[in-house]
mmCIF file of N, CA and C in Angstrom:
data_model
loop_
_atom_site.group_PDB
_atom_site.id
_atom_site.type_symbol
_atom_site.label_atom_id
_atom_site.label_comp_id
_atom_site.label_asym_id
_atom_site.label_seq_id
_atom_site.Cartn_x
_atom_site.Cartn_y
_atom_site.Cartn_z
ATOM 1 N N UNK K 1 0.851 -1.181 0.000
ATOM 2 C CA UNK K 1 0.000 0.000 0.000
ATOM 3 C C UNK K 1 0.901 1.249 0.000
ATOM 4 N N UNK K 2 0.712 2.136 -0.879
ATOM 5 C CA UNK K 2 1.628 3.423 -1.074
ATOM 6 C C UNK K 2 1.132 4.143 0.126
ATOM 7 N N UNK K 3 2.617 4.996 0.674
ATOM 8 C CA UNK K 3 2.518 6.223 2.165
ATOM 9 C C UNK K 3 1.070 6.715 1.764
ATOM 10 N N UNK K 4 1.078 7.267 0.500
ATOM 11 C CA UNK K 4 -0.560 8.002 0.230
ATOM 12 C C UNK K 4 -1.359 7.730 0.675
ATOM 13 N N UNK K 5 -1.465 6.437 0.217
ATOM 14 C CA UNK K 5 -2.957 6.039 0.582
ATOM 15 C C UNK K 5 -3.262 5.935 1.851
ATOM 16 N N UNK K 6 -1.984 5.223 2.985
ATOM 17 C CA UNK K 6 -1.919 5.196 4.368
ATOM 18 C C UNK K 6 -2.519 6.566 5.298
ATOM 19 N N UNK K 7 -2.047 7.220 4.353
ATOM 20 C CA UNK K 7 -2.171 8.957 5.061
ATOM 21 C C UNK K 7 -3.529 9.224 5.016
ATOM 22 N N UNK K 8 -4.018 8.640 3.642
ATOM 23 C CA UNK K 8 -5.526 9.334 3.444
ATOM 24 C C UNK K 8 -6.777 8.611 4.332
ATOM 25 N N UNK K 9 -6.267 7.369 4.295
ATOM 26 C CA UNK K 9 -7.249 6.490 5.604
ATOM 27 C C UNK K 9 -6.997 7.018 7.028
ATOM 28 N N UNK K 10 -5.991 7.277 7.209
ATOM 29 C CA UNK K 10 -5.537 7.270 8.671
ATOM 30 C C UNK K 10 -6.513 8.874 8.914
ATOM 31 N N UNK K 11 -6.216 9.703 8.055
ATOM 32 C CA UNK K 11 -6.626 10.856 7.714
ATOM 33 C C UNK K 11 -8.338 10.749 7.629
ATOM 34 N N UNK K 12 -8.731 10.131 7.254
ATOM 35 C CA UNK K 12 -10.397 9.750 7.002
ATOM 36 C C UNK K 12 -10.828 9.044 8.518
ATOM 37 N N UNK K 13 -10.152 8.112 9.161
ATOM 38 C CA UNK K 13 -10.268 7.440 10.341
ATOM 39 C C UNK K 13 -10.039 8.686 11.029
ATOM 40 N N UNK K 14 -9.527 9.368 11.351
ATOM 41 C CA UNK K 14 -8.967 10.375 12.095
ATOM 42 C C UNK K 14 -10.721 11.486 11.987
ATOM 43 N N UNK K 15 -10.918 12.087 11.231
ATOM 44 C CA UNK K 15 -11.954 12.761 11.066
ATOM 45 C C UNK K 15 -13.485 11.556 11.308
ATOM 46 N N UNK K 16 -13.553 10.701 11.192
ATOM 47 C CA UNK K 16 -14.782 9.923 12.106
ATOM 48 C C UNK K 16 -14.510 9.827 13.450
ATOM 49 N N UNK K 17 -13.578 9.414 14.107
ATOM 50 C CA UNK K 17 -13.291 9.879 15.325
ATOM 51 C C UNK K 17 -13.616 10.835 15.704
ATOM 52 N N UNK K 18 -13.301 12.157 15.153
ATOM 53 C CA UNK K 18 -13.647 13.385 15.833
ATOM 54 C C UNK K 18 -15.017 13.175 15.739
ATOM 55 N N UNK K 19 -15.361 13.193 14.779
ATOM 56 C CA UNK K 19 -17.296 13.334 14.599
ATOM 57 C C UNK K 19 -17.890 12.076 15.862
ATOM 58 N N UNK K 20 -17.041 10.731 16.231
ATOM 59 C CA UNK K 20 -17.809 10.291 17.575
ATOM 60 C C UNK K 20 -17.519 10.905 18.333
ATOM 61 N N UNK K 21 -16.349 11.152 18.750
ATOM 62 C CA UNK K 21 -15.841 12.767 19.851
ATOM 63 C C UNK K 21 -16.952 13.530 20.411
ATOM 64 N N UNK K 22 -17.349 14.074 19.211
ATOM 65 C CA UNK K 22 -18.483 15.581 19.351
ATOM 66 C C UNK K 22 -19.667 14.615 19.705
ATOM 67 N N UNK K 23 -20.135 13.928 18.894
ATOM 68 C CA UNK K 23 -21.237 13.249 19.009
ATOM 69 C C UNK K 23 -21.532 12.439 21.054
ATOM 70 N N UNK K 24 -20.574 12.035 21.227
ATOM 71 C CA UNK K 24 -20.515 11.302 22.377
ATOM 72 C C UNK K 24 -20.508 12.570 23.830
ATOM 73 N N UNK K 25 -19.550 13.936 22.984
ATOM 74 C CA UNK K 25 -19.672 14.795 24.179
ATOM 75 C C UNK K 25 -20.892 15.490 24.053
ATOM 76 N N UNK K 26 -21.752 15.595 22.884
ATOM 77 C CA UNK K 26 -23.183 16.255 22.848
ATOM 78 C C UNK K 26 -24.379 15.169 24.018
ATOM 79 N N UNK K 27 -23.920 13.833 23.685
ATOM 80 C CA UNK K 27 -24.456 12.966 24.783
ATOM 81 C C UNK K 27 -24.793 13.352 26.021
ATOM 82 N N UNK K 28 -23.086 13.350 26.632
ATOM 83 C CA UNK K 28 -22.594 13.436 27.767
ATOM 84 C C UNK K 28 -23.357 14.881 28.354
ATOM 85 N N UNK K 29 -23.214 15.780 27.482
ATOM 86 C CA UNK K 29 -23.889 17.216 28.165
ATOM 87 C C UNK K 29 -25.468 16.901 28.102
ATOM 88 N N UNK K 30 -26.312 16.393 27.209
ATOM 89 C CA UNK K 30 -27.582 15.996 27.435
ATOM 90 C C UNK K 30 -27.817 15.249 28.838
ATOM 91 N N UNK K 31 -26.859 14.317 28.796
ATOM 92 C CA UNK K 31 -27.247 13.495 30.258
ATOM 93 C C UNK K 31 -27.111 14.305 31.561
ATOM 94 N N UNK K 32 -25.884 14.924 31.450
ATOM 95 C CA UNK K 32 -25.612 16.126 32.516
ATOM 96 C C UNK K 32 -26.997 16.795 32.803
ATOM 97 N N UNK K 33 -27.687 17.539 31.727
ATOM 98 C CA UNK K 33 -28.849 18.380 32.194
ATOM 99 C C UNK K 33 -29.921 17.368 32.642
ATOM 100 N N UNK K 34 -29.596 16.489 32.693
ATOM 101 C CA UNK K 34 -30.997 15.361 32.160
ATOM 102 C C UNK K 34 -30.899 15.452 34.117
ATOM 103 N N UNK K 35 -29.801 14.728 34.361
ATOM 104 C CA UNK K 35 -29.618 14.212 36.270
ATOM 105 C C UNK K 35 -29.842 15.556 36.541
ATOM 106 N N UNK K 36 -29.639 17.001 36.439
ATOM 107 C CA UNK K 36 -29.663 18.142 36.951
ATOM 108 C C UNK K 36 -31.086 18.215 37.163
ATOM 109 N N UNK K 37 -31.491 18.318 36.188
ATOM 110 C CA UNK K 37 -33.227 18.672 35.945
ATOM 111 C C UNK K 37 -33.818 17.106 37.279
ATOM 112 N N UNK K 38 -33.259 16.320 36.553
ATOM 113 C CA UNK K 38 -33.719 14.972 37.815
ATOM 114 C C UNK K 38 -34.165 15.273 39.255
ATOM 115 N N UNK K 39 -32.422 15.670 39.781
ATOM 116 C CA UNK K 39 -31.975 16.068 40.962
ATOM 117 C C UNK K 39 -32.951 17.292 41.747
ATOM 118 N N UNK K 40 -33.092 18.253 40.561
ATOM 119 C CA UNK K 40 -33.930 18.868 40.919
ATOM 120 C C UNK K 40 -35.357 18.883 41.124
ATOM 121 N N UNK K 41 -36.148 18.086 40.442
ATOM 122 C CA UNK K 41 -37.367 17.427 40.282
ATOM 123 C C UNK K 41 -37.969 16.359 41.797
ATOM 124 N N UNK K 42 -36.474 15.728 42.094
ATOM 125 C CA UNK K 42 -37.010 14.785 42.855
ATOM 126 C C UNK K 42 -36.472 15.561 44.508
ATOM 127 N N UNK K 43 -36.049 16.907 44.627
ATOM 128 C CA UNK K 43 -35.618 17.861 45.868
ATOM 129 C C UNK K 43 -36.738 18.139 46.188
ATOM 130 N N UNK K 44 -37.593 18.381 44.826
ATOM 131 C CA UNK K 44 -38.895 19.670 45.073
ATOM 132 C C UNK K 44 -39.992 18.744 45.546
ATOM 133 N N UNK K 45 -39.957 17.330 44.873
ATOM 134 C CA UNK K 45 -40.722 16.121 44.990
ATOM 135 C C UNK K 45 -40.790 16.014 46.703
ATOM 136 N N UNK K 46 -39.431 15.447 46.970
ATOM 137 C CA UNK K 46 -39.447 15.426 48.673
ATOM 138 C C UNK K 46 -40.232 16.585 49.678
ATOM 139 N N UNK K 47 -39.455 17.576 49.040
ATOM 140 C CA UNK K 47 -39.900 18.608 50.087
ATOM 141 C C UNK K 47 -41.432 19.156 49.852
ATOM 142 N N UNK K 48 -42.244 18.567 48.932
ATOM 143 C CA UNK K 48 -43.796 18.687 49.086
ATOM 144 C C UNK K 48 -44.180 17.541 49.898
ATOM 145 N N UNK K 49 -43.561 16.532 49.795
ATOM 146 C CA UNK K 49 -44.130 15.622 50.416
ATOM 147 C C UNK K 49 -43.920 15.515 51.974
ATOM 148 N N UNK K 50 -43.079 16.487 52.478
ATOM 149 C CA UNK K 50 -42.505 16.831 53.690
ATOM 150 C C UNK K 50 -44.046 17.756 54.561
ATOM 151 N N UNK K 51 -44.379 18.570 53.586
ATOM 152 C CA UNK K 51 -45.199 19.710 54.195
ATOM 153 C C UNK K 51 -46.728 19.179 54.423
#
């Protein structure tokens, strides 16, 4: 296989990576708000059920 071609895969592999990168950290921040909003949902939950 010629350096070229090596470069251009590695180069193509390299740019899908990034795109799971972004994709996986767009996840990660969805889930973040997701337990926030949770956390908060089930504080307000308790403390009605307190009164």
């Amino acid at each position: 296989m010629p350096e070229r071609d090596v470069e251009l895969e590695l180069r193509e592999r390299i740019m899908k990576l990034e795109l799971k990168v972004e994709e996986l950290s767009k996840r990660m921040d969805n889930m973040a708000n997701y337990m926030k909003q949770l956390y908060t949902y089930l504080q307000q939950s308790q403390e009605k059920s307190l009164l």
